[in-house]
PDB file of C-alpha atoms in Angstrom:
ATOM      1  CA  MET A 872      87.762 117.167 139.590  1.00  0.00           C
ATOM      2  CA  LYS A 873      85.818 114.599 141.570  1.00  0.00           C
ATOM      3  CA  ASN A 874      87.381 112.118 143.968  1.00  0.00           C
ATOM      4  CA  ASN A 875      84.765 109.361 144.315  1.00  0.00           C
ATOM      5  CA  ASN A 876      84.748 106.529 146.815  1.00  0.00           C
ATOM      6  CA  PHE A 877      82.353 104.305 144.857  1.00  0.00           C
ATOM      7  CA  LYS A 878      83.812 101.847 142.392  1.00  0.00           C
ATOM      8  CA  LEU A 879      84.538 103.243 138.960  1.00  0.00           C
ATOM      9  CA  GLY A 880      85.300 101.273 135.835  1.00  0.00           C
ATOM     10  CA  ASN A 881      88.632 101.316 134.010  1.00  0.00           C
ATOM     11  CA  LEU A 882      89.463 102.612 130.551  1.00  0.00           C
ATOM     12  CA  TYR A 883      91.967 100.438 128.694  1.00  0.00           C
ATOM     13  CA  ILE A 884      93.878 101.868 125.725  1.00  0.00           C
ATOM     14  CA  ILE A 885      94.613  98.743 123.717  1.00  0.00           C
ATOM     15  CA  ALA A 886      97.165  98.568 120.903  1.00  0.00           C
ATOM     16  CA  THR A 887      96.221  96.141 118.132  1.00  0.00           C
ATOM     17  CA  PRO A 888      98.163  94.749 115.138  1.00  0.00           C
ATOM     18  CA  ILE A 889      98.870  97.050 112.185  1.00  0.00           C
ATOM     19  CA  GLY A 890      98.707  94.202 109.698  1.00  0.00           C
ATOM     20  CA  ASN A 891      99.825  90.890 111.116  1.00  0.00           C
ATOM     21  CA  TYR A 892      97.309  89.535 113.628  1.00  0.00           C
ATOM     22  CA  ASP A 893     100.036  87.439 115.248  1.00  0.00           C
ATOM     23  CA  ASP A 894     101.579  90.656 116.613  1.00  0.00           C
ATOM     24  CA  ILE A 895      98.797  91.088 119.159  1.00  0.00           C
ATOM     25  CA  SER A 896      99.965  90.654 122.733  1.00  0.00           C
ATOM     26  CA  LYS A 897      98.667  88.022 125.125  1.00  0.00           C
ATOM     27  CA  ARG A 898      97.720  90.794 127.537  1.00  0.00           C
ATOM     28  CA  ALA A 899      95.728  92.630 124.840  1.00  0.00           C
ATOM     29  CA  LEU A 900      93.695  89.464 124.214  1.00  0.00           C
ATOM     30  CA  ILE A 901      93.042  89.034 127.935  1.00  0.00           C
ATOM     31  CA  ILE A 902      91.823  92.625 128.269  1.00  0.00           C
ATOM     32  CA  LEU A 903      89.665  92.471 125.124  1.00  0.00           C
ATOM     33  CA  ASN A 904      87.956  89.429 126.622  1.00  0.00           C
ATOM     34  CA  LYS A 905      87.631  91.110 130.012  1.00  0.00           C
ATOM     35  CA  VAL A 906      86.115  94.528 129.201  1.00  0.00           C
ATOM     36  CA  ASP A 907      82.372  95.139 129.078  1.00  0.00           C
ATOM     37  CA  TYR A 908      82.444  97.167 125.859  1.00  0.00           C
ATOM     38  CA  ILE A 909      84.947  98.021 123.144  1.00  0.00           C
ATOM     39  CA  LEU A 910      85.128 101.461 121.547  1.00  0.00           C
ATOM     40  CA  ALA A 911      86.308 101.079 117.953  1.00  0.00           C
ATOM     41  CA  GLU A 912      87.298 103.562 115.274  1.00  0.00           C
ATOM     42  CA  ASP A 913      85.769 101.217 112.681  1.00  0.00           C
ATOM     43  CA  THR A 914      83.532  98.483 114.074  1.00  0.00           C
ATOM     44  CA  ARG A 915      83.833  96.447 110.870  1.00  0.00           C
ATOM     45  CA  LYS A 916      87.630  96.247 111.007  1.00  0.00           C
ATOM     46  CA  THR A 917      87.711  95.618 114.734  1.00  0.00           C
ATOM     47  CA  GLY A 918      84.947  93.064 114.272  1.00  0.00           C
ATOM     48  CA  LEU A 919      87.189  91.054 111.958  1.00  0.00           C
ATOM     49  CA  LEU A 920      89.975  91.115 114.539  1.00  0.00           C
ATOM     50  CA  LEU A 921      87.667  89.959 117.311  1.00  0.00           C
ATOM     51  CA  LYS A 922      86.199  87.239 115.110  1.00  0.00           C
ATOM     52  CA  TYR A 923      89.712  85.967 114.307  1.00  0.00           C
ATOM     53  CA  PHE A 924      90.386  85.526 118.037  1.00  0.00           C
ATOM     54  CA  ASN A 925      86.829  84.367 118.829  1.00  0.00           C
ATOM     55  CA  ILE A 926      86.133  87.338 121.096  1.00  0.00           C
ATOM     56  CA  LYS A 927      82.470  88.263 121.465  1.00  0.00           C
ATOM     57  CA  LYS A 928      82.001  91.752 122.856  1.00  0.00           C
ATOM     58  CA  LYS A 929      79.660  94.667 122.244  1.00  0.00           C
ATOM     59  CA  LEU A 930      81.272  97.190 119.889  1.00  0.00           C
ATOM     60  CA  TYR A 931      80.568 100.908 119.932  1.00  0.00           C
ATOM     61  CA  SER A 932      81.604 103.213 117.096  1.00  0.00           C
ATOM     62  CA  TYR A 933      84.003 105.922 118.273  1.00  0.00           C
ATOM     63  CA  TYR A 934      85.735 107.880 115.530  1.00  0.00           C
ATOM     64  CA  GLU A 935      86.924 111.374 114.607  1.00  0.00           C
ATOM     65  CA  TYR A 936      83.537 112.871 113.787  1.00  0.00           C
ATOM     66  CA  ASN A 937      81.562 111.594 116.784  1.00  0.00           C
ATOM     67  CA  GLU A 938      84.353 111.613 119.384  1.00  0.00           C
ATOM     68  CA  LYS A 939      83.398 114.886 121.047  1.00  0.00           C
ATOM     69  CA  LYS A 940      79.697 114.019 121.036  1.00  0.00           C
ATOM     70  CA  LYS A 941      80.068 110.510 122.492  1.00  0.00           C
ATOM     71  CA  ALA A 942      82.863 111.069 125.015  1.00  0.00           C
ATOM     72  CA  ASN A 943      80.467 111.998 127.814  1.00  0.00           C
ATOM     73  CA  PHE A 944      78.224 109.028 126.973  1.00  0.00           C
ATOM     74  CA  PHE A 945      81.116 106.599 127.447  1.00  0.00           C
ATOM     75  CA  LEU A 946      82.380 108.441 130.504  1.00  0.00           C
ATOM     76  CA  GLU A 947      79.006 107.813 132.163  1.00  0.00           C
ATOM     77  CA  LYS A 948      79.420 104.067 131.576  1.00  0.00           C
ATOM     78  CA  ILE A 949      82.823 104.124 133.288  1.00  0.00           C
ATOM     79  CA  ILE A 950      81.319 106.082 136.190  1.00  0.00           C
ATOM     80  CA  LYS A 951      78.725 103.297 136.554  1.00  0.00           C
ATOM     81  CA  GLY A 952      81.518 100.760 137.009  1.00  0.00           C
ATOM     82  CA  LEU A 953      81.822  99.363 133.477  1.00  0.00           C
ATOM     83  CA  ASN A 954      85.226  98.616 131.979  1.00  0.00           C
ATOM     84  CA  LEU A 955      85.804  99.950 128.457  1.00  0.00           C
ATOM     85  CA  GLY A 956      88.486  99.077 125.920  1.00  0.00           C
ATOM     86  CA  LEU A 957      89.555 101.691 123.363  1.00  0.00           C
ATOM     87  CA  VAL A 958      91.054 100.502 120.060  1.00  0.00           C
ATOM     88  CA  SER A 959      91.820 102.127 116.715  1.00  0.00           C
ATOM     89  CA  ASP A 960      91.696 100.521 113.273  1.00  0.00           C
ATOM     90  CA  SER A 961      95.250  99.338 113.863  1.00  0.00           C
ATOM     91  CA  GLY A 962      98.258 100.118 116.010  1.00  0.00           C
ATOM     92  CA  THR A 963      98.310 102.255 119.129  1.00  0.00           C
ATOM     93  CA  PRO A 964      95.197 104.403 119.755  1.00  0.00           C
ATOM     94  CA  LEU A 965      95.503 108.218 119.808  1.00  0.00           C
ATOM     95  CA  ILE A 966      98.589 108.196 117.549  1.00  0.00           C
ATOM     96  CA  ASN A 967      96.793 110.056 114.777  1.00  0.00           C
ATOM     97  CA  ASP A 968      93.608 108.264 115.835  1.00  0.00           C
ATOM     98  CA  PRO A 969      90.598 109.096 118.063  1.00  0.00           C
ATOM     99  CA  GLY A 970      90.598 108.769 121.849  1.00  0.00           C
ATOM    100  CA  TYR A 971      92.034 111.994 123.229  1.00  0.00           C
ATOM    101  CA  ARG A 972      88.696 113.509 124.240  1.00  0.00           C
ATOM    102  CA  ILE A 973      87.461 110.707 126.497  1.00  0.00           C
ATOM    103  CA  ILE A 974      90.856 110.338 128.181  1.00  0.00           C
ATOM    104  CA  GLN A 975      90.965 114.079 128.770  1.00  0.00           C
ATOM    105  CA  LEU A 976      87.494 113.955 130.356  1.00  0.00           C
ATOM    106  CA  CYS A 977      88.479 111.070 132.616  1.00  0.00           C
ATOM    107  CA  ARG A 978      91.598 112.894 133.793  1.00  0.00           C
ATOM    108  CA  GLU A 979      89.812 116.187 134.360  1.00  0.00           C
ATOM    109  CA  LYS A 980      86.580 115.022 136.012  1.00  0.00           C
ATOM    110  CA  TYR A 981      87.255 111.752 137.854  1.00  0.00           C
ATOM    111  CA  ILE A 982      90.619 111.400 139.512  1.00  0.00           C
ATOM    112  CA  ASN A 983      90.020 107.738 140.450  1.00  0.00           C
ATOM    113  CA  ILE A 984      89.316 106.443 136.947  1.00  0.00           C
ATOM    114  CA  LYS A 985      92.244 104.309 135.901  1.00  0.00           C
ATOM    115  CA  ILE A 986      93.576 104.850 132.373  1.00  0.00           C
ATOM    116  CA  ILE A 987      95.485 101.678 131.589  1.00  0.00           C
ATOM    117  CA  PRO A 988      97.615 101.505 128.412  1.00  0.00           C
ATOM    118  CA  ILE A 989      98.160  98.079 126.854  1.00  0.00           C
ATOM    119  CA  PRO A 990     101.306  98.390 124.702  1.00  0.00           C
ATOM    120  CA  GLY A 991     101.736  97.036 121.212  1.00  0.00           C
ATOM    121  CA  PRO A 992     102.505  97.928 117.594  1.00  0.00           C
ATOM    122  CA  CYS A 993     102.872 101.516 116.367  1.00  0.00           C
ATOM    123  CA  ALA A 994     103.722 102.165 112.700  1.00  0.00           C
ATOM    124  CA  ALA A 995     105.620 105.385 113.475  1.00  0.00           C
ATOM    125  CA  ILE A 996     107.969 103.674 115.921  1.00  0.00           C
ATOM    126  CA  LEU A 997     108.458 100.556 113.772  1.00  0.00           C
ATOM    127  CA  ALA A 998     109.400 102.739 110.800  1.00  0.00           C
ATOM    128  CA  LEU A 999     111.750 104.846 112.931  1.00  0.00           C
ATOM    129  CA  ILE A1000     113.701 101.963 114.443  1.00  0.00           C
ATOM    130  CA  SER A1001     114.190 100.327 111.030  1.00  0.00           C
ATOM    131  CA  SER A1002     115.190 103.546 109.223  1.00  0.00           C
ATOM    132  CA  GLY A1003     118.843 103.736 110.214  1.00  0.00           C
ATOM    133  CA  LEU A1004     118.331 107.382 111.206  1.00  0.00           C
ATOM    134  CA  PRO A1005     118.914 108.785 114.719  1.00  0.00           C
ATOM    135  CA  THR A1006     116.320 107.579 117.223  1.00  0.00           C
ATOM    136  CA  ASN A1007     117.532 109.376 120.349  1.00  0.00           C
ATOM    137  CA  LYS A1008     115.621 112.540 119.372  1.00  0.00           C
ATOM    138  CA  PHE A1009     112.703 112.539 116.965  1.00  0.00           C
ATOM    139  CA  CYS A1010     109.665 114.617 116.075  1.00  0.00           C
ATOM    140  CA  TYR A1011     106.304 113.008 115.274  1.00  0.00           C
ATOM    141  CA  GLU A1012     104.355 115.191 112.839  1.00  0.00           C
ATOM    142  CA  GLY A1013     101.531 112.877 111.753  1.00  0.00           C
ATOM    143  CA  PHE A1014      99.822 113.851 108.506  1.00  0.00           C
ATOM    144  CA  LEU A1015     100.817 117.103 106.831  1.00  0.00           C
ATOM    145  CA  PRO A1016      97.988 119.471 105.792  1.00  0.00           C
ATOM    146  CA  HIS A1017      95.966 118.344 102.765  1.00  0.00           C
ATOM    147  CA  LYS A1018      96.019 121.707 101.020  1.00  0.00           C
ATOM    148  CA  LYS A1019      99.238 122.552  99.189  1.00  0.00           C
ATOM    149  CA  ASN A1020      99.673 126.088 100.526  1.00  0.00           C
ATOM    150  CA  LYS A1021      99.229 124.937 104.126  1.00  0.00           C
ATOM    151  CA  ARG A1022     101.515 121.966 103.527  1.00  0.00           C
ATOM    152  CA  ILE A1023     104.207 124.251 102.086  1.00  0.00           C
ATOM    153  CA  LYS A1024     103.904 126.543 105.083  1.00  0.00           C
ATOM    154  CA  ARG A1025     104.282 123.659 107.528  1.00  0.00           C
ATOM    155  CA  LEU A1026     107.267 122.214 105.668  1.00  0.00           C
ATOM    156  CA  ASN A1027     108.989 125.599 105.792  1.00  0.00           C
ATOM    157  CA  GLU A1028     108.466 125.571 109.560  1.00  0.00           C
ATOM    158  CA  LEU A1029     110.005 122.087 109.741  1.00  0.00           C
ATOM    159  CA  LYS A1030     112.869 122.734 107.325  1.00  0.00           C
ATOM    160  CA  LYS A1031     115.454 123.318 110.046  1.00  0.00           C
ATOM    161  CA  GLU A1032     114.122 120.763 112.539  1.00  0.00           C
ATOM    162  CA  TYR A1033     117.281 118.986 113.663  1.00  0.00           C
ATOM    163  CA  ARG A1034     115.478 115.921 115.033  1.00  0.00           C
ATOM    164  CA  THR A1035     114.472 112.951 112.885  1.00  0.00           C
ATOM    165  CA  LEU A1036     111.007 113.653 111.455  1.00  0.00           C
ATOM    166  CA  ILE A1037     108.168 111.121 111.308  1.00  0.00           C
ATOM    167  CA  ILE A1038     105.372 111.849 108.827  1.00  0.00           C
ATOM    168  CA  TYR A1039     102.360 109.809 107.754  1.00  0.00           C
ATOM    169  CA  GLU A1040     101.163 110.088 104.163  1.00  0.00           C
ATOM    170  CA  SER A1041      98.367 108.660 102.060  1.00  0.00           C
ATOM    171  CA  THR A1042      98.674 106.810  98.766  1.00  0.00           C
ATOM    172  CA  HIS A1043      97.044 109.438  96.565  1.00  0.00           C
ATOM    173  CA  ARG A1044      99.039 112.349  98.026  1.00  0.00           C
ATOM    174  CA  LEU A1045     102.486 110.812  98.505  1.00  0.00           C
ATOM    175  CA  LEU A1046     104.211 112.081  95.342  1.00  0.00           C
ATOM    176  CA  LYS A1047     102.802 115.588  95.783  1.00  0.00           C
ATOM    177  CA  CYS A1048     104.142 115.589  99.324  1.00  0.00           C
ATOM    178  CA  LEU A1049     107.575 114.338  98.237  1.00  0.00           C
ATOM    179  CA  TYR A1050     107.862 117.005  95.537  1.00  0.00           C
ATOM    180  CA  ASP A1051     107.071 119.656  98.144  1.00  0.00           C
ATOM    181  CA  ILE A1052     109.667 118.198 100.521  1.00  0.00           C
ATOM    182  CA  LYS A1053     112.233 118.200  97.703  1.00  0.00           C
ATOM    183  CA  LYS A1054     111.508 121.834  96.901  1.00  0.00           C
ATOM    184  CA  ILE A1055     111.819 123.009 100.501  1.00  0.00           C
ATOM    185  CA  PHE A1056     114.274 120.574 102.115  1.00  0.00           C
ATOM    186  CA  GLY A1057     116.493 120.148  99.052  1.00  0.00           C
ATOM    187  CA  LYS A1058     117.032 117.214  96.716  1.00  0.00           C
ATOM    188  CA  ASN A1059     119.692 115.603  98.901  1.00  0.00           C
ATOM    189  CA  ARG A1060     117.736 115.253 102.157  1.00  0.00           C
ATOM    190  CA  TYR A1061     117.706 111.579 103.135  1.00  0.00           C
ATOM    191  CA  ILE A1062     114.269 109.965 103.543  1.00  0.00           C
ATOM    192  CA  VAL A1063     113.137 106.449 104.376  1.00  0.00           C
ATOM    193  CA  LEU A1064     109.783 105.262 103.044  1.00  0.00           C
ATOM    194  CA  ALA A1065     108.224 102.453 105.085  1.00  0.00           C
ATOM    195  CA  ARG A1066     105.018 100.975 103.701  1.00  0.00           C
ATOM    196  CA  GLU A1067     102.714  98.098 104.621  1.00  0.00           C
ATOM    197  CA  LEU A1068     104.713  97.345 107.773  1.00  0.00           C
ATOM    198  CA  THR A1069     104.258  93.795 109.140  1.00  0.00           C
ATOM    199  CA  LYS A1070     102.208  92.845 106.068  1.00  0.00           C
ATOM    200  CA  LYS A1071     103.050  90.587 103.115  1.00  0.00           C
ATOM    201  CA  TRP A1072     104.097  93.533 100.920  1.00  0.00           C
ATOM    202  CA  GLU A1073     106.198  95.275 103.578  1.00  0.00           C
ATOM    203  CA  ASN A1074     108.800  97.536 101.995  1.00  0.00           C
ATOM    204  CA  ILE A1075     111.404  99.829 103.618  1.00  0.00           C
ATOM    205  CA  TYR A1076     113.559 101.919 101.289  1.00  0.00           C
ATOM    206  CA  GLY A1077     115.843 104.856 102.021  1.00  0.00           C
ATOM    207  CA  SER A1078     117.628 107.340  99.760  1.00  0.00           C
ATOM    208  CA  ASN A1079     117.899 111.032  99.056  1.00  0.00           C
ATOM    209  CA  ILE A1080     114.619 112.611  98.036  1.00  0.00           C
ATOM    210  CA  SER A1081     115.434 112.717  94.302  1.00  0.00           C
ATOM    211  CA  ASN A1082     116.305 109.027  94.146  1.00  0.00           C
ATOM    212  CA  LEU A1083     113.318 108.103  96.301  1.00  0.00           C
ATOM    213  CA  ILE A1084     110.933 109.741  93.837  1.00  0.00           C
ATOM    214  CA  LYS A1085     112.617 107.942  90.926  1.00  0.00           C
ATOM    215  CA  TRP A1086     112.392 104.638  92.788  1.00  0.00           C
ATOM    216  CA  ILE A1087     108.651 105.063  93.344  1.00  0.00           C
ATOM    217  CA  LYS A1088     108.056 105.936  89.696  1.00  0.00           C
ATOM    218  CA  LEU A1089     109.733 102.699  88.595  1.00  0.00           C
ATOM    219  CA  ASP A1090     106.824 100.797  90.178  1.00  0.00           C
ATOM    220  CA  LEU A1091     103.693 102.732  91.112  1.00  0.00           C
ATOM    221  CA  ASN A1092     102.632  99.860  93.366  1.00  0.00           C
ATOM    222  CA  ARG A1093     105.111 101.437  95.774  1.00  0.00           C
ATOM    223  CA  LEU A1094     102.548 104.193  96.291  1.00  0.00           C
ATOM    224  CA  LYS A1095     100.013 101.778  97.739  1.00  0.00           C
ATOM    225  CA  GLY A1096      99.313 100.924 101.340  1.00  0.00           C
ATOM    226  CA  GLU A1097      99.918 102.502 104.733  1.00  0.00           C
ATOM    227  CA  ILE A1098     102.927 104.807 104.419  1.00  0.00           C
ATOM    228  CA  VAL A1099     105.351 106.332 106.929  1.00  0.00           C
ATOM    229  CA  LEU A1100     108.131 108.751 105.965  1.00  0.00           C
ATOM    230  CA  ILE A1101     111.212 109.059 108.178  1.00  0.00           C
ATOM    231  CA  ILE A1102     113.211 112.182 107.299  1.00  0.00           C
ATOM    232  CA  LYS A1103     116.758 112.932 108.371  1.00  0.00           C
ATOM    233  CA  GLY A1104     116.955 116.017 110.549  1.00  0.00           C
ATOM    234  CA  TYR A1105     118.450 119.288 109.394  1.00  0.00           C
ATOM    235  CA  ILE A1106     122.225 119.633 109.575  1.00  0.00           C
ATOM    236  CA  SER A1107     123.761 123.064 109.845  1.00  0.00           C
ATOM    237  CA  TYR A1108     126.718 123.517 107.523  1.00  0.00           C
ATOM    238  CA  SER A1109     127.886 126.706 109.179  1.00  0.00           C
ATOM    239  CA  ILE A1110     129.265 125.733 112.557  1.00  0.00           C
ATOM    240  CA  ASN A1111     131.558 128.728 112.190  1.00  0.00           C
ATOM    241  CA  ASP A1112     133.322 130.650 109.456  1.00  0.00           C
ATOM    242  CA  GLU A1113     136.290 128.283 109.534  1.00  0.00           C
ATOM    243  CA  LEU A1114     134.246 125.230 108.523  1.00  0.00           C
ATOM    244  CA  SER A1115     132.779 125.902 105.078  1.00  0.00           C
ATOM    245  CA  PRO A1116     130.377 123.639 103.156  1.00  0.00           C
ATOM    246  CA  LYS A1117     133.272 122.641 100.876  1.00  0.00           C
ATOM    247  CA  ILE A1118     135.330 121.445 103.853  1.00  0.00           C
ATOM    248  CA  ILE A1119     132.401 119.504 105.249  1.00  0.00           C
ATOM    249  CA  LYS A1120     131.652 117.905 101.890  1.00  0.00           C
ATOM    250  CA  THR A1121     135.260 116.741 101.568  1.00  0.00           C
ATOM    251  CA  PHE A1122     135.226 115.331 105.082  1.00  0.00           C
ATOM    252  CA  LEU A1123     131.967 113.450 104.478  1.00  0.00           C
ATOM    253  CA  ASN A1124     133.241 111.949 101.222  1.00  0.00           C
ATOM    254  CA  LEU A1125     136.437 110.781 102.910  1.00  0.00           C
ATOM    255  CA  LYS A1126     134.441 109.435 105.850  1.00  0.00           C
ATOM    256  CA  LYS A1127     132.624 107.049 103.487  1.00  0.00           C
ATOM    257  CA  GLU A1128     135.892 105.245 102.702  1.00  0.00           C
ATOM    258  CA  LEU A1129     138.099 105.885 105.735  1.00  0.00           C
ATOM    259  CA  SER A1130     137.937 105.871 109.507  1.00  0.00           C
ATOM    260  CA  THR A1131     136.781 109.045 111.200  1.00  0.00           C
ATOM    261  CA  LYS A1132     140.276 109.797 112.461  1.00  0.00           C
ATOM    262  CA  LYS A1133     141.877 109.458 109.006  1.00  0.00           C
ATOM    263  CA  ALA A1134     139.128 111.508 107.346  1.00  0.00           C
ATOM    264  CA  ILE A1135     139.671 114.289 109.898  1.00  0.00           C
ATOM    265  CA  ASN A1136     143.457 114.206 109.468  1.00  0.00           C
ATOM    266  CA  ILE A1137     143.337 114.361 105.672  1.00  0.00           C
ATOM    267  CA  THR A1138     140.691 117.095 105.592  1.00  0.00           C
ATOM    268  CA  SER A1139     142.683 119.076 108.125  1.00  0.00           C
ATOM    269  CA  ASP A1140     145.830 118.799 105.961  1.00  0.00           C
ATOM    270  CA  ILE A1141     144.017 119.778 102.749  1.00  0.00           C
ATOM    271  CA  PHE A1142     142.293 122.882 104.111  1.00  0.00           C
ATOM    272  CA  SER A1143     144.565 123.743 107.036  1.00  0.00           C
ATOM    273  CA  VAL A1144     141.588 123.591 109.364  1.00  0.00           C
ATOM    274  CA  LYS A1145     141.782 122.647 113.024  1.00  0.00           C
ATOM    275  CA  LYS A1146     141.087 118.977 113.681  1.00  0.00           C
ATOM    276  CA  ASN A1147     138.964 119.694 116.742  1.00  0.00           C
ATOM    277  CA  LEU A1148     136.485 121.671 114.585  1.00  0.00           C
ATOM    278  CA  LEU A1149     135.977 118.646 112.351  1.00  0.00           C
ATOM    279  CA  TYR A1150     135.664 116.396 115.358  1.00  0.00           C
ATOM    280  CA  LYS A1151     133.024 118.666 116.913  1.00  0.00           C
ATOM    281  CA  PHE A1152     131.105 118.620 113.645  1.00  0.00           C
ATOM    282  CA  TYR A1153     131.260 114.824 113.590  1.00  0.00           C
ATOM    283  CA  ILE A1154     130.013 114.521 117.184  1.00  0.00           C
ATOM    284  CA  LYS A1155     127.247 117.068 116.719  1.00  0.00           C
ATOM    285  CA  ASN A1156     125.830 115.378 113.636  1.00  0.00           C
ATOM    286  CA  LYS A1157     126.575 111.770 114.654  1.00  0.00           C
ATOM    287  CA  TYR A1158     128.047 110.636 111.354  1.00  0.00           C
TER     288      TYR A1158
END
């Protein structure tokens, strides 16, 4: 790792809108105007964004298949004192988008290069905060494997993940993915589908997996667009031998209509189970 005294350039990681251009930050616009070059996942898409805001900068293509090859090339420009801005097609770079390699090189080889993140939209986070599912602990999975056998294997590994799961999925593979989730996670696992966030056709819908599939089939347009799945984490129904699935089911049904205290009292009376066990279950699973 080199510690250089001569002036190095900066690398800015710039979040851009995921659909609505008005979501871009004032700071992002200032930095896009300030940098010497912009590294873009797709120069055509980024070109449209820059044209909209009348920003004229040299664009370099930097995407998944040339990232490793070009990282050193761009690092040399930063070493020479040039400031570079890194953007993806939309949203926050590196979240399932290119950029990791050049940032890794900067961190490893030149301690004085500043990596400056410019915050902004991220589809995964927008979907999560609007899902109604727990946000205090979550697991970002990105895209599941394309091949069915590998996807099944990964879903089996995630089956008992207790944190809220965030998954990206493509239009043409969504139903296949949902059927696999249904098979492995069970038909009652709650899932929120968020599509086309911030755009005209934005849609956020949550239900158990069986109903979600039915809802999509009622209008296949619901398959289209950029899609994020937010999946409720796994809940263990075997806290101990005294709290059976039947007891828990009764408690949850009562909880829908009554206060937590009343639901616990009634369930306790019906099954002669200790109230503190029900309360611990409630706290653990945040119902």
